[in-house]
């Protein structure tokens, strides 16, 4: 699938089949994440792969919009490492870019994914921190649920000329 098609047809998928995702494919997704741009190339990220449903199934206890993760095959937590920051404050954009790269790569590889917001919600951060024993200098930023889709993904038209400005507001 070409890049434009993957970007334009990526949708949040919350229903998955029970087909397994290979470790090789997960590695390709991580590779996509770490190919994201970052401020001063600081690459302040870590990725936690979740494939144990004893853990995954606890997520809705502290994340109010994550019930769909119960039927996901795997999940990835994208984390920011404050000790790796050379350009203070930009870890958030860097981790968002890595998250989006993973979503697009998942689409290109025939997977469905959904970005579950974590940072800056304190209860979601502390829930993941406690469950996964994440140290204090590491901030869980986003959670990506993954699985082969049980629903179609297609382009939606969000073009709104009022939001597009040229040379001035
Ligand atoms: C920062 C962020 C947080 C999100 N959090 C959740 C979430 O907690 N649960 C969920 O089901 N979807 C979540 N989403 C997915 C959005 O609901 C989804 O992207 C939006 O409705 C647009 O749909 P689309 O992704 O299919 O284009 C989140 C998306 C972003 C970017």
XYZ file of N, CA and C and ligand atoms in Angstrom:
538
model
N 0.853 -1.196 0.000
C 0.000 0.000 0.000
C 0.892 1.250 0.000
N 0.563 2.221 -0.859
C 1.440 3.394 -0.849
C 1.121 4.298 0.350
N 2.072 5.199 0.630
C 1.992 6.007 1.851
C 0.712 6.835 1.898
N 0.344 7.468 0.766
C -0.859 8.316 0.769
C -2.113 7.503 1.082
N -2.192 6.310 0.501
C -3.379 5.492 0.764
C -3.423 5.091 2.249
N -2.274 4.728 2.796
C -2.247 4.329 4.214
C -2.663 5.509 5.107
N -2.177 6.707 4.778
C -2.502 7.880 5.605
C -3.994 8.223 5.472
N -4.478 8.264 4.228
C -5.863 8.729 3.999
C -6.912 7.714 4.454
N -6.550 6.456 4.501
C -7.558 5.438 4.874
C -7.339 4.884 6.281
N -6.358 5.424 7.009
C -6.201 4.992 8.396
C -7.384 5.476 9.225
N -8.029 4.581 9.890
C -9.110 4.947 10.799
C -8.827 4.295 12.147
N -9.418 4.821 13.209
C -9.322 4.158 14.516
C -10.156 2.895 14.452
N -9.491 1.773 14.630
C -10.185 0.478 14.571
C -10.301 -0.051 15.999
N -11.517 -0.370 16.384
C -11.770 -0.822 17.756
C -12.341 -2.230 17.815
N -12.420 -2.872 16.649
C -12.884 -4.268 16.598
C -11.866 -5.082 15.817
N -11.412 -6.161 16.443
C -10.331 -6.951 15.847
C -10.732 -8.411 15.737
N -10.116 -9.083 14.748
C -10.301 -10.532 14.654
C -9.331 -11.179 15.652
N -9.423 -12.503 15.806
C -8.480 -13.126 16.758
C -7.218 -13.668 16.089
N -6.968 -13.219 14.847
C -5.722 -13.620 14.175
C -4.501 -13.033 14.908
N -3.509 -13.883 15.123
C -2.290 -13.460 15.831
C -1.462 -12.462 15.009
N -0.789 -11.560 15.675
C 0.172 -10.657 15.014
C 1.570 -11.213 15.294
N 2.385 -11.342 14.251
C 3.723 -11.930 14.464
C 4.646 -10.927 15.165
N 5.676 -11.480 15.817
C 6.685 -10.616 16.456
C 7.408 -9.775 15.409
N 7.600 -10.371 14.211
C 8.286 -9.635 13.138
C 7.527 -8.382 12.759
N 6.210 -8.504 12.705
C 5.384 -7.345 12.344
C 5.430 -6.283 13.451
N 5.410 -6.727 14.687
C 5.527 -5.765 15.793
C 6.867 -5.029 15.698
N 7.921 -5.762 15.355
C 9.234 -5.106 15.205
C 9.214 -4.071 14.098
N 8.501 -4.376 13.014
C 8.405 -3.393 11.919
C 7.673 -2.133 12.387
N 6.656 -2.329 13.222
C 5.935 -1.157 13.741
C 6.842 -0.313 14.635
N 7.628 -0.982 15.462
C 8.560 -0.242 16.338
C 9.571 0.518 15.472
N 10.036 -0.130 14.430
C 10.987 0.524 13.526
C 10.367 1.786 12.910
N 9.075 1.691 12.594
C 8.387 2.879 12.066
C 8.337 3.975 13.121
N 8.070 3.585 14.364
C 8.018 4.579 15.454
C 9.338 5.309 15.599
N 10.426 4.551 15.591
C 11.729 5.194 15.824
C 12.255 5.916 14.594
N 11.522 5.799 13.481
C 11.890 6.563 12.278
C 11.244 7.946 12.269
N 10.472 8.245 13.288
C 9.799 9.550 13.362
C 10.835 10.660 13.575
N 10.485 11.877 13.161
C 11.375 13.001 13.486
C 11.292 13.300 14.986
N 12.365 13.886 15.526
C 12.328 14.338 16.928
C 13.185 15.586 17.046
N 12.863 16.404 18.047
C 13.547 17.699 18.195
C 15.045 17.475 18.414
N 15.856 18.057 17.564
C 17.313 17.883 17.674
C 17.707 16.417 17.577
N 16.849 15.609 16.982
C 17.077 14.154 16.861
C 17.294 13.504 18.225
N 16.545 13.991 19.246
C 16.796 13.486 20.610
C 16.218 12.090 20.856
N 15.248 11.671 20.040
C 14.681 10.311 20.144
C 14.414 9.907 21.599
N 13.514 10.622 22.285
C 13.369 10.401 23.730
C 12.392 9.280 24.096
N 12.241 8.304 23.229
C 11.161 7.329 23.413
C 11.607 5.958 23.887
N 10.672 5.264 24.490
C 10.761 3.825 24.763
C 9.411 3.257 24.333
N 9.394 1.965 24.037
C 8.160 1.302 23.615
C 7.978 0.058 24.485
N 6.814 -0.105 25.056
C 6.530 -1.322 25.832
C 5.492 -2.120 25.052
N 5.876 -3.330 24.646
C 4.962 -4.202 23.894
C 4.151 -5.007 24.909
N 2.847 -4.989 24.741
C 1.979 -5.780 25.632
C 1.355 -6.913 24.835
N 1.633 -8.152 25.256
C 0.982 -9.295 24.615
C 0.391 -10.237 25.668
N 0.387 -9.798 26.912
C -0.142 -10.614 28.001
C -1.519 -10.059 28.381
N -2.556 -10.827 28.087
C -3.903 -10.317 28.344
C -4.227 -10.179 29.829
N -3.412 -10.798 30.683
C -3.618 -10.568 32.133
C -3.358 -9.091 32.434
N -2.422 -8.492 31.686
C -2.129 -7.064 31.853
C -3.102 -6.218 31.021
N -3.217 -6.548 29.746
C -4.051 -5.742 28.838
C -5.476 -5.589 29.407
N -5.998 -6.663 29.972
C -7.387 -6.641 30.440
C -7.595 -5.744 31.664
N -6.501 -5.310 32.295
C -6.624 -4.409 33.457
C -6.733 -2.948 33.032
N -6.394 -2.664 31.768
C -6.305 -1.257 31.339
C -7.632 -0.502 31.510
N -8.785 -1.095 31.158
C -10.041 -0.343 31.345
C -10.335 0.020 32.814
N -9.633 -0.611 33.771
C -9.838 -0.243 35.193
C -9.383 1.191 35.466
N -8.382 1.670 34.689
C -7.905 3.031 34.952
C -7.993 3.940 33.723
N -8.423 3.364 32.598
C -8.587 4.186 31.386
C -10.052 4.121 30.964
N -10.781 5.243 31.057
C -12.234 5.212 30.853
C -12.684 4.975 29.410
N -11.782 5.100 28.451
C -12.188 4.945 27.039
C -11.406 3.818 26.360
N -11.179 2.755 27.103
C -10.289 1.707 26.570
C -10.924 0.316 26.584
N -12.229 0.241 26.687
C -12.875 -1.095 26.750
C -12.544 -1.960 25.534
N -12.381 -1.294 24.390
C -12.105 -2.038 23.170
C -10.768 -2.776 23.196
N -9.897 -2.403 24.133
C -8.577 -3.050 24.167
C -8.693 -4.519 24.596
N -9.840 -4.857 25.184
C -10.048 -6.248 25.630
C -9.982 -7.225 24.459
N -10.375 -6.767 23.250
C -10.308 -7.682 22.109
C -9.111 -7.419 21.185
N -8.182 -6.553 21.648
C -6.973 -6.311 20.844
C -6.018 -7.496 21.001
N -5.232 -7.762 19.953
C -4.243 -8.849 20.032
C -3.020 -8.399 20.823
N -2.625 -7.173 20.584
C -1.441 -6.639 21.246
C -1.640 -5.149 21.467
N -0.735 -4.579 22.234
C -0.756 -3.120 22.409
C 0.689 -2.649 22.562
N 0.889 -1.391 22.245
C 2.214 -0.783 22.451
C 2.015 0.485 23.273
N 2.799 0.615 24.338
C 2.805 1.864 25.104
C 4.010 2.667 24.633
N 3.749 3.871 24.141
C 4.850 4.768 23.745
C 5.150 5.653 24.954
N 6.408 5.652 25.367
C 6.799 6.412 26.572
C 7.846 7.454 26.233
N 7.851 8.545 26.978
C 8.888 9.568 26.840
C 9.862 9.471 28.005
N 11.161 9.560 27.697
C 12.202 9.470 28.727
C 12.758 10.876 28.952
N 12.399 11.464 30.096
C 12.792 12.860 30.349
C 14.310 13.006 30.442
N 15.001 11.937 30.816
C 16.467 12.002 30.908
C 17.141 12.029 29.535
N 16.397 11.696 28.505
C 16.984 11.703 27.152
C 16.713 13.011 26.420
N 16.008 13.904 27.103
C 15.653 15.173 26.438
C 16.835 16.121 26.366
N 17.156 16.540 25.165
C 18.172 17.583 25.005
C 17.488 18.909 24.645
N 16.266 18.819 24.186
C 15.458 20.001 23.852
C 14.210 19.948 24.719
N 14.287 20.568 25.883
C 13.263 20.427 26.911
C 11.855 20.720 26.404
N 10.948 19.870 26.766
C 9.538 20.076 26.471
C 9.070 19.492 25.157
N 10.009 19.126 24.297
C 9.597 18.627 22.981
C 9.318 17.129 22.955
N 9.519 16.450 24.104
C 9.307 14.991 24.098
C 7.874 14.646 23.695
N 6.943 15.560 23.989
C 5.528 15.281 23.704
C 5.292 15.193 22.186
N 5.798 16.187 21.467
C 5.668 16.147 20.005
C 6.389 14.933 19.432
N 7.571 14.641 19.989
C 8.355 13.506 19.475
C 7.574 12.199 19.643
N 6.995 12.024 20.823
C 6.247 10.774 21.073
C 4.963 10.724 20.248
N 4.364 11.899 19.991
C 3.168 11.920 19.135
C 3.542 11.519 17.714
N 4.687 12.001 17.237
C 5.129 11.654 15.875
C 5.400 10.150 15.790
N 6.027 9.590 16.812
C 6.308 8.142 16.819
C 4.998 7.350 16.848
N 4.047 7.836 17.633
C 2.746 7.150 17.725
C 2.058 7.147 16.365
N 2.018 8.310 15.729
C 1.339 8.402 14.431
C 2.030 7.534 13.380
N 3.361 7.513 13.402
C 4.076 6.641 12.449
C 3.639 5.183 12.621
N 3.484 4.758 13.867
C 3.084 3.365 14.123
C 1.667 3.117 13.595
N 0.770 4.080 13.789
C -0.609 3.910 13.295
C -0.627 3.775 11.769
N 0.158 4.603 11.101
C 0.168 4.566 9.632
C 0.817 3.269 9.136
N 1.906 2.872 9.805
C 2.561 1.614 9.414
C 1.610 0.438 9.637
N 0.864 0.479 10.732
C -0.099 -0.603 11.010
C -1.109 -0.689 9.866
N -1.596 0.451 9.439
C -2.551 0.474 8.323
C -1.918 -0.109 7.060
N -0.683 0.321 6.770
C -0.001 -0.149 5.559
C 0.215 -1.656 5.587
N 0.334 -2.213 6.780
C 0.592 -3.651 6.929
C -0.690 -4.456 7.128
N -1.842 -3.803 6.954
C -3.112 -4.542 7.037
C -3.646 -4.722 8.441
N -3.046 -4.009 9.405
C -3.534 -4.090 10.781
C -4.499 -2.952 11.084
N -5.296 -3.119 12.110
C -6.110 -2.035 12.641
C -5.473 -1.556 13.938
N -5.617 -0.279 14.212
C -5.017 0.265 15.438
C -5.884 1.392 15.966
N -5.675 1.710 17.226
C -6.336 2.895 17.793
C -5.393 3.547 18.786
N -5.288 4.846 18.705
C -4.494 5.660 19.648
C -5.357 5.892 20.877
N -4.897 5.427 22.023
C -5.615 5.684 23.283
C -4.803 6.712 24.053
N -5.400 7.842 24.309
C -4.671 8.925 24.963
C -4.310 8.562 26.394
N -3.075 8.845 26.759
C -2.618 8.622 28.150
C -2.183 9.974 28.730
N -1.005 10.479 28.297
C -0.543 11.785 28.738
C -1.490 12.858 28.184
N -1.952 13.860 28.964
C -1.521 14.239 30.308
C -2.475 13.780 31.425
N -3.293 12.761 31.205
C -4.250 12.336 32.232
C -3.522 11.573 33.353
N -3.560 12.159 34.580
C -2.756 11.621 35.685
C -3.143 10.190 36.059
N -4.469 9.903 36.041
C -4.905 8.566 36.469
C -4.447 7.495 35.479
N -4.425 7.823 34.189
C -3.988 6.850 33.179
C -2.469 6.646 33.265
N -1.739 7.751 33.493
C -0.275 7.658 33.634
C 0.066 6.784 34.837
N -0.596 7.067 35.980
C -0.231 6.302 37.179
C -0.718 4.858 37.086
N -1.845 4.627 36.401
C -2.324 3.254 36.214
C -1.316 2.419 35.438
N -0.811 2.985 34.334
C 0.188 2.252 33.536
C 1.505 2.131 34.300
N 1.879 3.202 34.996
C 3.149 3.191 35.731
C 3.170 2.059 36.747
N 2.041 1.952 37.475
C 1.947 0.934 38.524
C 1.943 -0.472 37.906
N 1.111 -0.645 36.881
C 0.937 -1.974 36.293
C 2.231 -2.477 35.639
N 2.966 -1.561 34.989
C 4.136 -1.984 34.193
C 5.460 -1.646 34.875
N 5.371 -1.138 36.111
C 6.575 -0.802 36.905
C 7.485 0.179 36.137
N 6.859 1.224 35.628
C 7.587 2.232 34.846
C 8.237 3.235 35.799
N 9.570 3.476 35.672
C 10.236 4.424 36.577
C 9.730 5.865 36.402
N 10.024 6.695 37.410
C 9.434 8.041 37.454
C 9.913 8.980 36.343
N 11.134 8.755 35.827
C 11.634 9.644 34.753
C 11.037 9.285 33.387
N 10.262 8.208 33.343
C 9.647 7.773 32.088
C 8.147 8.071 32.160
N 7.623 8.774 31.150
C 6.198 9.131 31.161
C 5.478 8.324 30.074
N 4.531 7.452 30.467
C 3.730 6.792 29.439
C 2.905 7.831 28.701
N 3.086 7.893 27.379
C 2.482 8.965 26.586
C 1.212 8.518 25.878
N 1.272 7.374 25.203
C 0.103 6.893 24.468
C 0.080 5.375 24.500
N -1.096 4.868 24.221
C -1.294 3.431 24.186
C -1.877 3.148 22.809
N -1.317 2.166 22.116
C -1.829 1.834 20.779
C -2.361 0.415 20.819
N -3.653 0.256 20.566
C -4.209 -1.096 20.503
C -4.047 -1.606 19.080
N -3.821 -2.905 18.943
C -3.509 -3.476 17.629
C -4.197 -4.819 17.422
N -4.600 -5.052 16.196
C -5.158 -6.354 15.832
C -5.531 -6.317 14.363
N -5.731 -7.487 13.788
C -6.253 -7.495 12.418
C -7.692 -6.997 12.485
N -8.059 -6.073 11.590
C -9.363 -5.407 11.727
C -10.546 -6.318 11.423
N -11.594 -6.147 12.206
C -12.858 -6.842 11.928
C -13.833 -5.885 11.251
N -13.356 -4.677 10.942
C -14.176 -3.679 10.234
C -13.336 -3.066 9.114
N -14.006 -2.503 8.125
C -13.329 -1.855 6.990
C -12.747 -0.520 7.422
N -11.647 -0.112 6.798
C -11.121 1.244 7.002
C -11.217 1.969 5.676
N -11.698 3.199 5.697
C -11.782 3.930 4.436
C -11.586 5.424 4.672
N -11.406 6.131 3.584
C -11.141 7.572 3.639
C -12.387 8.314 4.137
N -12.190 9.348 4.953
C -13.301 10.249 5.283
C -12.909 11.643 4.800
N -13.894 12.408 4.378
C -13.579 13.724 3.830
C -13.673 14.770 4.936
N -12.521 15.296 5.345
C -12.520 16.316 6.405
C -12.082 17.667 5.865
N -12.037 17.796 4.563
C -11.542 19.034 3.970
C -12.482 20.179 4.304
N -11.919 21.246 4.856
C -12.718 22.420 5.226
C -11.895 23.652 4.867
N -12.296 24.334 3.804
C -11.485 25.449 3.306
C -11.363 26.583 4.332
N -12.303 26.647 5.300
C -12.218 27.704 6.331
C -11.018 27.515 7.250
N -10.458 26.324 7.271
C -9.324 26.042 8.159
C -7.982 26.162 7.453
N -8.038 26.565 6.199
C -6.799 26.623 5.431
C -6.546 28.063 5.023
N -5.380 28.568 5.370
C -5.072 29.985 5.196
C -3.857 30.113 4.287
N -3.827 31.187 3.557
C -2.686 31.347 2.648
C -2.042 32.716 2.846
N -0.814 32.723 3.246
C 0.013 33.910 3.428
C -0.437 34.813 4.579
N -1.707 34.755 5.010
C -2.178 35.502 6.186
C -3.370 34.742 6.769
N -3.791 35.090 7.995
C -4.911 34.388 8.625
C -6.196 34.565 7.844
C -4.565 12.104 21.583
C -5.633 11.105 21.200
C -6.302 10.414 22.180
C -7.272 9.456 21.844
N -7.851 8.718 22.835
C -8.736 7.755 22.516
C -9.280 6.917 23.522
O -8.952 7.053 24.699
N -10.159 5.943 23.161
C -10.524 5.757 21.854
O -11.323 4.842 21.598
N -10.030 6.547 20.863
C -9.147 7.528 21.153
N -8.581 8.298 20.161
C -8.999 8.098 18.759
C -9.927 9.222 18.292
O -11.195 9.049 18.877
C -10.001 9.189 16.746
O -8.728 9.416 16.218
C -10.963 10.240 16.196
O -12.293 9.953 16.578
C -10.907 10.337 14.664
O -11.186 9.078 14.064
P -10.141 8.338 13.105
O -8.915 8.005 13.933
O -10.863 7.095 12.656
O -9.782 9.237 11.984
C -7.604 9.234 20.476
C -6.919 9.945 19.487
C -5.916 10.841 19.839
C -5.131 11.546 18.745
